[in-house]
Tab-separated table of C-alpha atoms and ligand atoms in Angstrom:
chain	number	residue	atom	x	y	z
A	522	MET	CA	43.162	0.375	-16.790
A	523	GLU	CA	46.001	-1.698	-18.177
A	524	PHE	CA	46.155	-4.370	-20.886
A	525	VAL	CA	48.895	-6.952	-20.353
A	526	GLU	CA	50.015	-9.537	-22.898
A	527	ARG	CA	52.235	-12.196	-21.407
A	528	TYR	CA	54.762	-14.433	-23.096
A	529	ASN	CA	57.009	-16.877	-21.224
A	530	GLY	CA	56.988	-15.113	-17.881
A	531	SER	CA	57.393	-11.596	-19.255
A	532	GLY	CA	55.195	-9.327	-21.298
A	533	LEU	CA	53.994	-5.964	-22.500
A	534	LEU	CA	51.832	-3.556	-20.523
A	535	ILE	CA	49.774	-0.951	-22.337
A	536	GLU	CA	47.668	1.711	-20.643
A	537	VAL	CA	44.078	1.639	-21.856
A	538	GLU	CA	41.835	4.693	-21.852
A	539	LYS	CA	38.663	3.022	-23.045
A	540	ILE	CA	37.236	-0.279	-24.312
A	541	LEU	CA	35.730	0.598	-27.682
A	542	TYR	CA	34.384	-2.840	-28.655
A	543	GLU	CA	34.205	-6.388	-27.364
A	544	PHE	CA	32.637	-9.513	-28.897
A	545	LYS	CA	33.040	-13.239	-28.298
A	546	GLY	CA	32.416	-15.290	-31.441
A	547	VAL	CA	34.838	-17.393	-33.484
A	548	GLN	CA	37.488	-15.339	-31.680
A	549	HIS	CA	37.380	-13.005	-28.678
A	550	ILE	CA	37.656	-9.584	-30.313
A	551	GLN	CA	38.628	-6.542	-28.248
A	552	ILE	CA	39.336	-3.030	-29.493
A	553	PHE	CA	40.878	-0.556	-27.068
A	554	GLN	CA	41.718	3.113	-27.138
A	555	THR	CA	45.226	3.164	-25.642
A	556	LYS	CA	47.210	6.020	-24.224
A	557	SER	CA	50.363	5.760	-26.318
A	558	PHE	CA	49.592	3.454	-29.280
A	559	GLY	CA	46.216	4.756	-30.504
A	560	LYS	CA	43.534	2.175	-31.184
A	561	MET	CA	44.534	-1.451	-30.621
A	562	LEU	CA	43.038	-4.734	-31.880
A	563	VAL	CA	43.356	-7.789	-29.628
A	564	LEU	CA	42.229	-11.296	-30.637
A	565	ASP	CA	42.054	-14.021	-28.010
A	566	GLY	CA	44.234	-11.925	-25.689
A	567	LYS	CA	46.969	-11.286	-28.294
A	568	ILE	CA	47.776	-7.881	-29.753
A	569	GLN	CA	47.170	-7.898	-33.515
A	570	LEU	CA	47.796	-4.268	-34.282
A	571	THR	CA	47.996	-0.761	-32.923
A	572	GLU	CA	47.539	2.391	-34.962
A	573	LYS	CA	51.025	3.543	-34.042
A	574	ASP	CA	53.028	0.594	-35.393
A	575	GLU	CA	50.716	-1.365	-37.731
A	576	SER	CA	52.409	0.155	-40.782
A	577	PHE	CA	55.776	-1.252	-39.620
A	578	TYR	CA	54.274	-4.736	-39.795
A	579	HIS	CA	52.016	-4.437	-42.846
A	580	GLU	CA	54.637	-2.736	-45.015
A	581	MET	CA	57.268	-5.376	-44.242
A	582	LEU	CA	54.782	-8.184	-44.804
A	583	VAL	CA	53.627	-6.881	-48.180
A	584	HIS	CA	56.293	-4.854	-50.038
A	585	PRO	CA	59.229	-7.286	-50.229
A	586	ALA	CA	57.171	-9.945	-52.056
A	587	MET	CA	55.260	-7.418	-54.180
A	588	LEU	CA	58.527	-5.798	-55.283
A	589	MET	CA	60.265	-9.103	-55.984
A	590	HIS	CA	57.532	-9.676	-58.570
A	591	GLU	CA	58.025	-7.624	-61.738
A	592	ASN	CA	54.280	-7.172	-62.288
A	593	PRO	CA	52.015	-8.382	-59.444
A	594	GLU	CA	48.542	-8.153	-60.971
A	595	LYS	CA	46.694	-10.796	-59.024
A	596	VAL	CA	47.157	-11.128	-55.272
A	597	LEU	CA	45.674	-13.381	-52.600
A	598	VAL	CA	45.640	-12.258	-48.945
A	599	ILE	CA	44.752	-14.901	-46.368
A	600	GLY	CA	43.558	-13.533	-43.012
A	601	GLY	CA	44.282	-9.816	-42.707
A	602	GLY	CA	40.759	-8.903	-41.573
A	603	ASP	CA	41.844	-5.449	-40.428
A	604	GLY	CA	42.532	-4.492	-44.072
A	605	GLY	CA	46.082	-3.198	-43.475
A	606	ALA	CA	47.716	-5.756	-45.767
A	607	VAL	CA	45.237	-5.118	-48.602
A	608	ARG	CA	45.796	-1.355	-48.194
A	609	GLU	CA	49.536	-1.892	-48.804
A	610	VAL	CA	48.931	-4.296	-51.726
A	611	LEU	CA	46.832	-1.654	-53.511
A	612	LYS	CA	49.850	0.697	-53.571
A	613	HIS	CA	51.218	-1.591	-56.336
A	614	ASP	CA	48.117	-1.017	-58.469
A	615	PRO	CA	47.194	-4.695	-58.980
A	616	LYS	CA	44.243	-5.734	-61.176
A	617	GLU	CA	42.659	-8.062	-58.634
A	618	VAL	CA	42.998	-8.788	-54.904
A	619	VAL	CA	41.183	-11.630	-53.139
A	620	MET	CA	41.113	-11.567	-49.341
A	621	VAL	CA	40.048	-14.769	-47.584
A	622	GLU	CA	39.248	-14.142	-43.934
A	623	ILE	CA	37.706	-16.744	-41.638
A	624	ASP	CA	36.062	-14.324	-39.181
A	625	GLU	CA	33.626	-11.777	-40.628
A	626	ASN	CA	33.307	-10.120	-37.214
A	627	VAL	CA	36.964	-8.998	-37.317
A	628	VAL	CA	36.372	-7.215	-40.625
A	629	LYS	CA	33.177	-5.525	-39.427
A	630	ALA	CA	34.682	-4.437	-36.099
A	631	CYS	CA	37.916	-3.133	-37.659
A	632	LYS	CA	36.069	-1.165	-40.340
A	633	GLU	CA	33.794	0.446	-37.771
A	634	TYR	CA	36.205	1.068	-34.875
A	635	ILE	CA	39.728	1.266	-36.358
A	636	GLY	CA	39.600	1.971	-40.107
A	637	ILE	CA	43.239	1.224	-40.996
A	638	ASP	CA	42.075	-0.229	-44.331
A	639	ARG	CA	41.390	3.403	-45.336
A	640	GLY	CA	38.712	2.232	-47.750
A	641	ALA	CA	40.864	-0.539	-49.302
A	642	LEU	CA	38.297	-3.238	-48.584
A	643	GLU	CA	35.674	-1.268	-50.561
A	644	ASP	CA	37.956	-0.898	-53.591
A	645	PRO	CA	36.295	-2.427	-56.687
A	646	ARG	CA	39.421	-4.525	-57.389
A	647	VAL	CA	39.139	-6.211	-53.973
A	648	LYS	CA	36.975	-9.283	-53.344
A	649	VAL	CA	36.502	-10.297	-49.700
A	650	LEU	CA	35.495	-13.907	-48.991
A	651	PHE	CA	34.617	-15.243	-45.558
A	652	GLU	CA	36.011	-18.755	-45.384
A	653	ASP	CA	38.925	-20.818	-44.134
A	654	GLY	CA	42.127	-19.987	-46.025
A	655	LEU	CA	43.244	-23.619	-45.871
A	656	GLU	CA	40.073	-24.840	-47.617
A	657	PHE	CA	40.160	-21.993	-50.141
A	658	VAL	CA	43.692	-22.792	-51.257
A	659	LYS	CA	43.047	-26.549	-51.333
A	660	SER	CA	40.293	-26.225	-53.944
A	661	CYS	CA	41.606	-23.126	-55.729
A	662	LYS	CA	41.860	-23.366	-59.531
A	663	ASP	CA	43.205	-19.820	-59.916
A	664	LYS	CA	46.834	-18.698	-59.989
A	665	PHE	CA	48.191	-15.679	-58.108
A	666	ASP	CA	51.329	-13.627	-58.597
A	667	VAL	CA	51.686	-13.224	-54.838
A	668	ILE	CA	50.071	-14.932	-51.830
A	669	ILE	CA	50.308	-13.070	-48.511
A	670	VAL	CA	49.395	-14.808	-45.260
A	671	ASP	CA	48.450	-12.379	-42.498
A	672	GLY	CA	47.174	-14.838	-39.917
A	673	THR	CA	46.889	-14.842	-36.163
A	674	ASP	CA	49.417	-16.502	-33.847
A	675	PRO	CA	48.842	-20.265	-34.149
A	676	ASN	CA	45.490	-21.076	-32.489
A	677	PRO	CA	42.757	-23.632	-33.311
A	678	ILE	CA	41.598	-21.730	-36.432
A	679	SER	CA	44.962	-20.494	-37.695
A	680	GLN	CA	47.091	-23.548	-36.853
A	681	ALA	CA	46.449	-24.941	-40.343
A	682	LEU	CA	48.106	-21.869	-41.850
A	683	ILE	CA	51.498	-23.096	-40.656
A	684	SER	CA	51.064	-26.676	-41.910
A	685	SER	CA	53.139	-28.266	-44.665
A	686	GLU	CA	49.900	-29.232	-46.443
A	687	PHE	CA	48.829	-25.568	-46.663
A	688	TYR	CA	52.265	-24.447	-47.863
A	689	ARG	CA	52.310	-27.168	-50.530
A	690	ASP	CA	48.903	-26.055	-51.850
A	691	CYS	CA	50.040	-22.404	-51.919
A	692	ALA	CA	53.279	-23.279	-53.728
A	693	LYS	CA	51.262	-24.739	-56.619
A	694	ILE	CA	49.229	-21.586	-57.240
A	695	CYS	CA	51.612	-18.648	-56.837
A	696	ASP	CA	54.901	-17.127	-57.945
A	697	TYR	CA	55.748	-15.659	-54.532
A	698	PHE	CA	54.458	-16.669	-51.114
A	699	VAL	CA	54.993	-14.669	-47.930
A	700	THR	CA	53.812	-15.227	-44.386
A	701	GLN	CA	54.448	-13.669	-41.022
A	702	SER	CA	56.532	-16.227	-39.116
A	703	GLN	CA	56.260	-15.120	-35.477
A	704	SER	CA	58.932	-13.931	-33.080
A	705	PRO	CA	62.148	-15.997	-33.294
A	706	PHE	CA	63.005	-14.814	-29.770
A	707	ALA	CA	59.664	-15.269	-27.959
A	708	GLN	CA	58.245	-18.112	-30.085
A	709	PRO	CA	61.243	-20.060	-31.445
A	710	ASP	CA	59.289	-23.306	-31.775
A	711	TYR	CA	56.618	-21.785	-34.032
A	712	PHE	CA	59.298	-19.938	-35.990
A	713	LYS	CA	61.249	-23.153	-36.545
A	714	SER	CA	58.225	-25.202	-37.575
A	715	ILE	CA	57.059	-22.555	-40.052
A	716	TYR	CA	60.510	-22.604	-41.664
A	717	LYS	CA	60.647	-26.397	-41.668
A	718	ASN	CA	57.103	-26.929	-43.006
A	719	ALA	CA	57.524	-24.403	-45.821
A	720	ARG	CA	59.152	-26.805	-48.277
A	721	PHE	CA	59.541	-24.487	-51.256
A	722	LYS	CA	62.424	-24.620	-53.747
A	723	ASN	CA	63.623	-21.175	-52.614
A	724	LYS	CA	62.934	-19.611	-49.241
A	725	ALA	CA	64.355	-16.965	-46.928
A	726	VAL	CA	63.571	-15.372	-43.600
A	727	TYR	CA	63.699	-11.636	-42.981
A	728	LEU	CA	63.180	-9.491	-39.906
A	729	GLY	CA	61.405	-6.337	-38.843
A	730	PHE	CA	60.787	-4.240	-35.758
A	731	VAL	CA	57.212	-4.134	-34.433
A	732	PRO	CA	57.184	-2.632	-30.903
A	733	THR	CA	53.867	-4.195	-29.826
A	734	TYR	CA	54.666	-7.752	-30.973
A	735	PRO	CA	56.487	-10.094	-28.533
A	736	HIS	CA	59.793	-8.423	-27.613
A	737	GLY	CA	59.565	-6.194	-30.697
A	738	LEU	CA	61.436	-8.515	-33.056
A	739	TRP	CA	59.264	-10.037	-35.790
A	740	SER	CA	59.999	-12.390	-38.661
A	741	TYR	CA	58.615	-13.133	-42.111
A	742	LEU	CA	59.176	-16.010	-44.498
A	743	ILE	CA	59.201	-15.506	-48.254
A	744	ALA	CA	59.304	-18.460	-50.608
A	745	SER	CA	58.800	-19.633	-54.156
A	746	ASP	CA	58.973	-22.773	-56.267
A	747	ARG	CA	59.347	-20.780	-59.478
A	748	ARG	CA	61.209	-17.574	-58.700
A	749	GLU	CA	64.411	-16.402	-57.050
A	750	ILE	CA	64.464	-14.402	-53.823
A	751	VAL	CA	65.384	-10.975	-55.238
A	752	LEU	CA	67.949	-9.109	-53.148
A	753	ASP	CA	69.352	-6.808	-55.798
A	754	LEU	CA	69.008	-3.265	-54.443
A	755	ASN	CA	68.944	-1.667	-57.903
A	756	VAL	CA	66.095	-3.870	-59.114
A	757	ILE	CA	64.014	-3.325	-55.977
A	758	LYS	CA	64.724	0.413	-55.941
A	759	GLU	CA	63.728	0.861	-59.563
A	760	ARG	CA	60.426	-0.944	-59.061
A	761	PHE	CA	59.734	0.926	-55.798
A	762	GLU	CA	60.329	4.277	-57.492
A	763	ASN	CA	58.418	3.408	-60.675
A	764	ARG	CA	55.389	2.351	-58.632
A	765	LYS	CA	55.625	5.588	-56.581
A	766	ILE	CA	55.030	3.798	-53.298
A	767	GLU	CA	54.892	5.853	-50.114
A	768	THR	CA	55.798	4.182	-46.846
A	769	VAL	CA	56.464	4.851	-43.175
A	770	TYR	CA	58.919	2.001	-42.418
A	771	TYR	CA	59.811	0.158	-45.621
A	772	THR	CA	62.588	1.338	-47.934
A	773	PRO	CA	64.483	-0.720	-50.526
A	774	GLU	CA	67.574	-0.457	-48.265
A	775	VAL	CA	65.583	-1.783	-45.293
A	776	HIS	CA	64.322	-4.582	-47.565
A	777	ILE	CA	67.857	-5.764	-48.369
A	778	SER	CA	69.202	-5.410	-44.827
A	779	ALA	CA	66.193	-7.230	-43.312
A	780	PHE	CA	67.524	-10.466	-44.841
A	781	ALA	CA	70.775	-10.292	-42.850
A	782	LEU	CA	70.131	-12.634	-39.948
A	783	PRO	CA	71.947	-12.716	-36.597
A	784	ARG	CA	73.865	-15.929	-35.929
A	785	TRP	CA	71.412	-17.208	-33.281
A	786	ILE	CA	68.534	-16.991	-35.764
A	787	VAL	CA	70.529	-18.760	-38.495
A	788	ASN	CA	71.245	-21.487	-35.943
A	789	LEU	CA	67.520	-21.899	-35.199
A	790	ILE	CA	66.777	-22.800	-38.817
A	791	SER	CA	69.906	-24.685	-39.851
B	1221	SAM	N1	48.995	-8.812	-37.953
B	1221	SAM	C1	48.504	-9.774	-37.113
B	1221	SAM	C2	49.488	-10.501	-36.251
B	1221	SAM	O1	50.485	-11.033	-36.745
B	1221	SAM	O2	49.282	-10.500	-35.056
B	1221	SAM	C3	47.492	-10.614	-37.783
B	1221	SAM	C4	46.282	-9.774	-37.892
B	1221	SAM	S1	44.947	-10.308	-38.802
B	1221	SAM	C5	43.680	-9.533	-37.883
B	1221	SAM	C6	44.812	-12.050	-38.539
B	1221	SAM	C7	43.529	-12.595	-39.144
B	1221	SAM	O3	43.728	-13.950	-39.569
B	1221	SAM	C8	42.358	-12.628	-38.157
B	1221	SAM	O4	41.390	-11.693	-38.556
B	1221	SAM	C9	41.847	-14.075	-38.243
B	1221	SAM	O5	40.447	-14.150	-38.232
B	1221	SAM	C10	42.438	-14.544	-39.564
B	1221	SAM	N2	42.560	-16.001	-39.674
B	1221	SAM	C11	42.991	-16.871	-38.734
B	1221	SAM	N3	42.933	-18.133	-39.180
B	1221	SAM	C12	42.453	-18.069	-40.461
B	1221	SAM	C13	42.177	-19.041	-41.457
B	1221	SAM	N4	42.362	-20.353	-41.234
B	1221	SAM	N5	41.711	-18.616	-42.656
B	1221	SAM	C14	41.511	-17.290	-42.914
B	1221	SAM	N6	41.748	-16.320	-41.995
B	1221	SAM	C15	42.227	-16.705	-40.787
């Protein structure tokens, strides 16, 4: 059997050995055992993660912002039901992590059939809330050192997570904000509107390689109203080493180079 995800008249084909789980609720959740990527989570027909390359994505989503902050004690993750982002956040030994996920079924299914959180969601420092991230942030009285948005491709429930209203509310309650910002090559319109709507004082886009995301090229947006975007290799390296973080993809050198954008991407956002 084959799973095919299409984007703009092309796509990615993955050989499936077995369907491990399927449920239609808030989202259509499918978990497959694949031949070359291990277990794979698909939501509404879109690949969210595979065991083989999820660390590429989660490490690049989490570590740049966490290392730009000198002492990230309190972290908010919006979305991220598979637990991969929280797993990476815990490597920085924060005091408190709040994860706000709209679909409880994703969390249950991922814990039972994939397990990439490796126990992170059971950690006593982690609080998991099942509600809409947009509503949570709107009425939030707390402040966070870092907010990480690990949402699905824009769809009816996640569309709000790329709105200027959501970004404005986040800006008020955090030092650093980071979100995945889609594929500049396969989804240039979403990429451009995320950049445009994120009206923070400081912001920057960086890139990463995720083989099972559209055309393999993925982007992230980091922003802050209060802090600078830190691209000093010595600072990042010192924090990375002091925190004794182990990674598969991320290194401080990769961090710095990820912010060098090809001309065509600069043109999309200028
Ligand atoms: N890494 C993935 C990607 O870029 O393809 C994202 C994976 S993660 C499973 C995305 C999660 O965001 C889903 O579990 C989904 O339920 C959650 N989500 C979508 N919209 C949301 C919202 N408005 N509030 C909170 N969580 C949301």
